[in-house]
mmCIF file of C-alpha atoms in Angstrom:
data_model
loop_
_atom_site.group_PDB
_atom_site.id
_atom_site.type_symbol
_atom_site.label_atom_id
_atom_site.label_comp_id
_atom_site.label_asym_id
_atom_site.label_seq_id
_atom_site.Cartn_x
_atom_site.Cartn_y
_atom_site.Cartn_z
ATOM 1 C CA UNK Z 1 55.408 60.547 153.173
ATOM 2 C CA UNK Z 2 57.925 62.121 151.012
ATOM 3 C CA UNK Z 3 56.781 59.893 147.866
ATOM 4 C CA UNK Z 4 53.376 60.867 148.334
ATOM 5 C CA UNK Z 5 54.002 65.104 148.522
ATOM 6 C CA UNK Z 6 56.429 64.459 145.453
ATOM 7 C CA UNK Z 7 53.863 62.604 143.785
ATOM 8 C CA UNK Z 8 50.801 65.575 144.500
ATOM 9 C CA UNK Z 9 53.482 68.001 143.911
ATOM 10 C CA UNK Z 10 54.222 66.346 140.260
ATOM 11 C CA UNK Z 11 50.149 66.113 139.731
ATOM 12 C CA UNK Z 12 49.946 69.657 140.375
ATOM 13 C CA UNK Z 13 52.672 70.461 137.992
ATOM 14 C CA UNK Z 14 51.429 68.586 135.127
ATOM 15 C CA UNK Z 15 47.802 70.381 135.735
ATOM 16 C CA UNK Z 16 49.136 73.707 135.743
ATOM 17 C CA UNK Z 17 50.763 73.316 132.784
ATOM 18 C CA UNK Z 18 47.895 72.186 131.587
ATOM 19 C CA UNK Z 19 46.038 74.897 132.098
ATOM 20 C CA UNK Z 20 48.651 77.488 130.577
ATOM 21 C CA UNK Z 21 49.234 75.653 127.136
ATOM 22 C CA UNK Z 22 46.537 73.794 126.594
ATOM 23 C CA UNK Z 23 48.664 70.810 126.682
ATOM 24 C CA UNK Z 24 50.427 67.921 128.975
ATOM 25 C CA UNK Z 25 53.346 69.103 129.966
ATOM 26 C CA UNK Z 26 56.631 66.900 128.258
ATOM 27 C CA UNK Z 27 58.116 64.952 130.476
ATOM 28 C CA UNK Z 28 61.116 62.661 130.997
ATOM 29 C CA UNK Z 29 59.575 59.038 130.653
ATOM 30 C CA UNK Z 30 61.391 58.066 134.372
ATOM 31 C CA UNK Z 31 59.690 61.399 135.925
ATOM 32 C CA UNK Z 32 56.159 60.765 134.660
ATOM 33 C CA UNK Z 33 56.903 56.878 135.703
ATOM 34 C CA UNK Z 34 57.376 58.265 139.319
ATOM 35 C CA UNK Z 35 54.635 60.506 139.793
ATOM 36 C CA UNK Z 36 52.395 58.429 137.973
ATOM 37 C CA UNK Z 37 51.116 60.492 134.571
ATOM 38 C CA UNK Z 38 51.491 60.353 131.120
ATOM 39 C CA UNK Z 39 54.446 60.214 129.108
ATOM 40 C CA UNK Z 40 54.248 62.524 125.678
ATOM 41 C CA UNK Z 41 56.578 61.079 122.749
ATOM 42 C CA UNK Z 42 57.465 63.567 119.971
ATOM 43 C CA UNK Z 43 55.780 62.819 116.786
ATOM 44 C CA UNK Z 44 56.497 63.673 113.237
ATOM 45 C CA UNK Z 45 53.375 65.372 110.984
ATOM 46 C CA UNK Z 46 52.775 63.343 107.413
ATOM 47 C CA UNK Z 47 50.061 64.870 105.192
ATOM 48 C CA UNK Z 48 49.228 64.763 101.296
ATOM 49 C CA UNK Z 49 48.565 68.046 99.829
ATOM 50 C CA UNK Z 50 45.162 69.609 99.350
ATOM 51 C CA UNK Z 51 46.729 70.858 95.747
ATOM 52 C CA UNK Z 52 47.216 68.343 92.850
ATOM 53 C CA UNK Z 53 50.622 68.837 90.682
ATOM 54 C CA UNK Z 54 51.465 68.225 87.130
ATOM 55 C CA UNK Z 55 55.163 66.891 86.182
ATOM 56 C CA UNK Z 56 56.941 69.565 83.836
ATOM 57 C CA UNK Z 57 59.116 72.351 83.834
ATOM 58 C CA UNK Z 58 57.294 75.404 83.050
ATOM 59 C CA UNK Z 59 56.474 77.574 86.337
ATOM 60 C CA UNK Z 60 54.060 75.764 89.022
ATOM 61 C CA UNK Z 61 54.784 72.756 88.047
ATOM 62 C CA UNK Z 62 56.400 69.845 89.485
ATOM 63 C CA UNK Z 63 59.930 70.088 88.444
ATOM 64 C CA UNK Z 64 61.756 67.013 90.109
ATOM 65 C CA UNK Z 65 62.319 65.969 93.701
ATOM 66 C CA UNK Z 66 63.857 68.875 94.835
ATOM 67 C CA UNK Z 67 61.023 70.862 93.705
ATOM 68 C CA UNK Z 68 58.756 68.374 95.675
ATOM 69 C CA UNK Z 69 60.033 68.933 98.673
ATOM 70 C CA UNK Z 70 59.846 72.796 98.457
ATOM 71 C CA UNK Z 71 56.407 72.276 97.314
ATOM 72 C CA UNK Z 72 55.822 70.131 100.674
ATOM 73 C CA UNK Z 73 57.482 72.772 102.514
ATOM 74 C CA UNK Z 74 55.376 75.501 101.213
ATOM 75 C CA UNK Z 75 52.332 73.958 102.150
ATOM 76 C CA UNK Z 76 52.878 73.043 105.368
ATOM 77 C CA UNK Z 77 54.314 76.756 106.099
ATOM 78 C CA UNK Z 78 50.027 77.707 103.963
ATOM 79 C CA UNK Z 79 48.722 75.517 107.266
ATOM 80 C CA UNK Z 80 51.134 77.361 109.944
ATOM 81 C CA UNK Z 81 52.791 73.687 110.358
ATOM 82 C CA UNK Z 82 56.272 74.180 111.968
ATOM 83 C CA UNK Z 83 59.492 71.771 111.446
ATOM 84 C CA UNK Z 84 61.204 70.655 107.653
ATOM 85 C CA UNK Z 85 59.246 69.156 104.936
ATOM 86 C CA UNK Z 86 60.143 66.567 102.235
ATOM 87 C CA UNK Z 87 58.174 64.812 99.839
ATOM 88 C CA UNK Z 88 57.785 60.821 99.918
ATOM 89 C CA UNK Z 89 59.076 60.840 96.307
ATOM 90 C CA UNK Z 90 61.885 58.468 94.356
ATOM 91 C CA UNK Z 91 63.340 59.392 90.828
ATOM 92 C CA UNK Z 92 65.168 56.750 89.060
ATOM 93 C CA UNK Z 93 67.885 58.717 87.680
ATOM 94 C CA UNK Z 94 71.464 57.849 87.434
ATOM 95 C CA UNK Z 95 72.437 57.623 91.088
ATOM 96 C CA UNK Z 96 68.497 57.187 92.323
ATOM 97 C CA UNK Z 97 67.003 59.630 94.838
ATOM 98 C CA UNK Z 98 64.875 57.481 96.834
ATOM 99 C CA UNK Z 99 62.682 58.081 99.272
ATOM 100 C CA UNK Z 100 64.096 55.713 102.041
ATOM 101 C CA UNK Z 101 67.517 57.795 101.876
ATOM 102 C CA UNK Z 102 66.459 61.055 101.732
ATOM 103 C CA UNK Z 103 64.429 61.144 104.077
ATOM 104 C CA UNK Z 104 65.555 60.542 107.808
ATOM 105 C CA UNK Z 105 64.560 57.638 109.731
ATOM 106 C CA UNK Z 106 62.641 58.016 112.799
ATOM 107 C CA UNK Z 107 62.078 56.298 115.472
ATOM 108 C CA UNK Z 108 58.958 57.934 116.787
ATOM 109 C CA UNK Z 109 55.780 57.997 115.710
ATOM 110 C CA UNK Z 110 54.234 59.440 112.754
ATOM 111 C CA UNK Z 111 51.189 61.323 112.857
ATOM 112 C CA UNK Z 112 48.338 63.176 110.690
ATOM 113 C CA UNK Z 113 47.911 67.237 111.554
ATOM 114 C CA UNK Z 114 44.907 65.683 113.854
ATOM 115 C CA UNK Z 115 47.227 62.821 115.907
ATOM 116 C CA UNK Z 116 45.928 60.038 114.049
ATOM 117 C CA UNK Z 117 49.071 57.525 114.204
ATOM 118 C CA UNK Z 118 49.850 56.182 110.546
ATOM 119 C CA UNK Z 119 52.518 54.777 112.036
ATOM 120 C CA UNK Z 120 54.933 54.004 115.029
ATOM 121 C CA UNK Z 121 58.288 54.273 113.205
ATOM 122 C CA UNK Z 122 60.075 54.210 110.187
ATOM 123 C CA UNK Z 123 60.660 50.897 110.044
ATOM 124 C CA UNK Z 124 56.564 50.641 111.029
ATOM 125 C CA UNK Z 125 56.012 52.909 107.912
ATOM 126 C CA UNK Z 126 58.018 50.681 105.105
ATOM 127 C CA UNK Z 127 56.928 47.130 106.273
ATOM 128 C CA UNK Z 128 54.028 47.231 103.854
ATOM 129 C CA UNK Z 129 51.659 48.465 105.407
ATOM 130 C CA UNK Z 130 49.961 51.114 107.779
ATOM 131 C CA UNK Z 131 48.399 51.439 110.954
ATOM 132 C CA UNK Z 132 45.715 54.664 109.471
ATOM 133 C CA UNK Z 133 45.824 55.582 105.943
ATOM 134 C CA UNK Z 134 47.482 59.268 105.487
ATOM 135 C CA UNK Z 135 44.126 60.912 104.029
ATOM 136 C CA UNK Z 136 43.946 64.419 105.917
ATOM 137 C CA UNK Z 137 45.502 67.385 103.760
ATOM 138 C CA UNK Z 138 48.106 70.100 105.859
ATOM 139 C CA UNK Z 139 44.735 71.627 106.878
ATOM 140 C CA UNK Z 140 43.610 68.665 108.559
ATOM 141 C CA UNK Z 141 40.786 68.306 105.772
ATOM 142 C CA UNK Z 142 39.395 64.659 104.689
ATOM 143 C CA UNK Z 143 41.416 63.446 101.071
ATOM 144 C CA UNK Z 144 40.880 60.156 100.871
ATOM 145 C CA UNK Z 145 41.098 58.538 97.798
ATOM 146 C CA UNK Z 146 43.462 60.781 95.690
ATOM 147 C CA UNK Z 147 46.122 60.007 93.148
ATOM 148 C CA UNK Z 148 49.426 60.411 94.725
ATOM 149 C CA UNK Z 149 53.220 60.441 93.038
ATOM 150 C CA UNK Z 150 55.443 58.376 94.413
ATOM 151 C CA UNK Z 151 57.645 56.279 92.267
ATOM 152 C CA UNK Z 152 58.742 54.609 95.624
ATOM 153 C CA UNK Z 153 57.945 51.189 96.768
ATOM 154 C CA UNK Z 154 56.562 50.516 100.002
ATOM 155 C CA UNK Z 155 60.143 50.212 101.677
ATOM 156 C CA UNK Z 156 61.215 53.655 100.077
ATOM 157 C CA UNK Z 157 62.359 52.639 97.167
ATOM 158 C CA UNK Z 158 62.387 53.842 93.697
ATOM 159 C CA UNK Z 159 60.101 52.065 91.006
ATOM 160 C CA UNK Z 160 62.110 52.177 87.888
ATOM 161 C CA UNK Z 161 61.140 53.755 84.713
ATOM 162 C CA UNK Z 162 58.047 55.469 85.781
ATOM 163 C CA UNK Z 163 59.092 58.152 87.370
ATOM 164 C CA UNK Z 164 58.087 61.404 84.456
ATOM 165 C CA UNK Z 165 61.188 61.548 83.497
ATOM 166 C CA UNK Z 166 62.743 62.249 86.958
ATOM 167 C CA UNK Z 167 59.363 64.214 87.302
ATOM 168 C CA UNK Z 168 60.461 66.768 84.695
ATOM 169 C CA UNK Z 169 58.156 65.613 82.191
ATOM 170 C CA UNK Z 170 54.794 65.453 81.413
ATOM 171 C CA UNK Z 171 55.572 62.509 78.654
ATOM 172 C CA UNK Z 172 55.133 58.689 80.130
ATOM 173 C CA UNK Z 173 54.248 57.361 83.517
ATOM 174 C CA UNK Z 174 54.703 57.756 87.076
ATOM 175 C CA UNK Z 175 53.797 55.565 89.930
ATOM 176 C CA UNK Z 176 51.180 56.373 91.847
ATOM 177 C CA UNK Z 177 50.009 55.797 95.292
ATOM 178 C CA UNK Z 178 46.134 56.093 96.543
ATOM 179 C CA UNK Z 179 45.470 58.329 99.859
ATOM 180 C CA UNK Z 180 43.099 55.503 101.487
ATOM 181 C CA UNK Z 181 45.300 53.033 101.390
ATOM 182 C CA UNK Z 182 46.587 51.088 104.594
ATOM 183 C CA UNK Z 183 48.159 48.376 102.546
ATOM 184 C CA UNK Z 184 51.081 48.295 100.285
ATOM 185 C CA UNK Z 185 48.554 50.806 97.914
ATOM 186 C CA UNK Z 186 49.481 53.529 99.845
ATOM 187 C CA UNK Z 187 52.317 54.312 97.799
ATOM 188 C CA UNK Z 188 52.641 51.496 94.820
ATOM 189 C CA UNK Z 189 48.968 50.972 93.706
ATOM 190 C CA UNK Z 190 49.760 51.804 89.524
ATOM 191 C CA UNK Z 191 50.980 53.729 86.927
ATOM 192 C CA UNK Z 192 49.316 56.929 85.959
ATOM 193 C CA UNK Z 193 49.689 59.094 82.746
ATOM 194 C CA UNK Z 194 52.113 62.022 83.469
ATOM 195 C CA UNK Z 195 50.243 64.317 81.659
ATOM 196 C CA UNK Z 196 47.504 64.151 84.763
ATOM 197 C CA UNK Z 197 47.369 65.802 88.035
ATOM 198 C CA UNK Z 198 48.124 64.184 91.517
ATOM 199 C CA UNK Z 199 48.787 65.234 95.045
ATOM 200 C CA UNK Z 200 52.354 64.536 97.175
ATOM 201 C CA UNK Z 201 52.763 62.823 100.129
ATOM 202 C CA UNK Z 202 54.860 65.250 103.209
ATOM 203 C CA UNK Z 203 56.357 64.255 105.871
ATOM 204 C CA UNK Z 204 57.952 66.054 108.569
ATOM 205 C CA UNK Z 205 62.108 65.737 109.064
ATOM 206 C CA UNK Z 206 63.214 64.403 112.880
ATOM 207 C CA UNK Z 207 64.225 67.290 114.314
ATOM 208 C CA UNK Z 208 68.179 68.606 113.717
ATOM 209 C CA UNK Z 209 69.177 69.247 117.415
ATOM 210 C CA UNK Z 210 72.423 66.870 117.379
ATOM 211 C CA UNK Z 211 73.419 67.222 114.151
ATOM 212 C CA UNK Z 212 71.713 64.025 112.099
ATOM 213 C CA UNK Z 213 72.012 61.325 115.312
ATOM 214 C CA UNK Z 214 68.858 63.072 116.979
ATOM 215 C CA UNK Z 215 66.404 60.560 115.599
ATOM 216 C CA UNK Z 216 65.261 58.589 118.532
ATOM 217 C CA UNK Z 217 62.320 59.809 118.991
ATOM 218 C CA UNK Z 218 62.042 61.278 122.289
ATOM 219 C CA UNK Z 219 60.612 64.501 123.323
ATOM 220 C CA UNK Z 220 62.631 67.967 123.453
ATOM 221 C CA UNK Z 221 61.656 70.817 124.458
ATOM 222 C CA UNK Z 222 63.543 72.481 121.340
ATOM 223 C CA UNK Z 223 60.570 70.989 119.181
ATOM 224 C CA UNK Z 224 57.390 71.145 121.462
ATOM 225 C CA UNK Z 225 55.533 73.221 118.844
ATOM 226 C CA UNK Z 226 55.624 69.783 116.736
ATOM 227 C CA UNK Z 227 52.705 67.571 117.558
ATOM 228 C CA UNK Z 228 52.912 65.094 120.298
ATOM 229 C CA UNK Z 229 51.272 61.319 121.203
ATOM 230 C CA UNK Z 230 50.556 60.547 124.390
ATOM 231 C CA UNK Z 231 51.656 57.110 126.043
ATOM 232 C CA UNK Z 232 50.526 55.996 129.246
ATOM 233 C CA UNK Z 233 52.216 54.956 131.845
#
């Protein structure tokens, strides 16, 4: 008797919360388990940008990594996307910044601005392949098919000597990835002339609530303006 008026009582909850945001309400896994709804599981937003970037260092332009990853920050902030932004790019300079350590590792899903999964984890992510291609700009828009800069493999690291000259230069080559791409492509498909425009790849930092341990992947409600993928139970 008591099970079941817990159970209604957690159904009613879930509905009414529903109904105010719009949304599931976020759970504890063992709590939706018991009353027998969904689960939600934090997820992290990847995009490429709408806008296309030369290398160089005049204004506007793509002036190395740390640049990138202001750039990614500034567009997601155009699209009214919440959370931290860094680029999916590697520069082979001295000590190399590379993608698969400066970038956090996460153990939730990834996800386009519309939910589509690209993938489940980082380790999902950098096994070579994808579960959807990342081809929706930080408006949600279709880009499939675009040049991308990477100079990182498909495990997040750098591809040497193709990189623009640390992506200050518009002199040489840069790897490239290709927005449709569920396979290795996505990020290592060929070299491209750095004197020519392409688009960045952004993905969305776990969120900083424990200092850099909070990367598990679990819901919060300190982030629940970041998207969220629903697992059922």
């Amino acid at each position: 008797m008591m099970g079941s008026r817990v159970k209604k009582l957690g159904r009613a909850f879930v509905l009414g919360s529903a109904m105010l945001s719009g949304m599931e309400a976020l759970l504890p896994p063992e709590w939706a388990q018991a009353i027998g709804v969904s689960a939600t599981t934090h997820a992290l937003t990847v995009f490429v940008t709408n806008e296309a970037f030369l290398p160089g260092t005049a204004p506007g332009l793509l002036s190395g990594v740390a640049d990138a990853d202001q750039k990614c920050q500034d567009r997601a902030a155009a699209a009214a996307l919440s959370g931290t932004y860094k680029a999916w790019l590697s520069a082979d300079t001295a000590e190399p910044e590379e993608a698969a350590t400066r970038l956090r590792h996460w153990t939730g899903p990834y996800t386009l601005v519309d939910q589509t999964v690209v993938a489940d984890s980082w380790t999902d992510l950098t096994d070579g392949s994808l579960d959807h291609a990342i081809d929706r700009d930080e408006f949600g828009n279709p880009t499939s098919g675009v040049p991308v800069w990477t100079g990182t493999t498909p495990a997040g690291a750098v591809t040497a000597d193709n990189t623009c000259g640390w992506w200050f230069s518009s002199v040489g080559t840069g790897r490239r990835g290709t927005s449709s791409a569920t396979d290795g492509t996505w990020t290592s498909v060929a070299d491209g002339d750095c004197s020519t425009l392409a688009h960045l790849y952004c993905f969305e930092e776990c969120p900083d609530l424990d200092q850099d341990t909070f990367c598990d992947g679990s819901a919060s409600t300190s982030t629940s303006e970041s998207s969220t993928t629903t697992t059922s139970t």
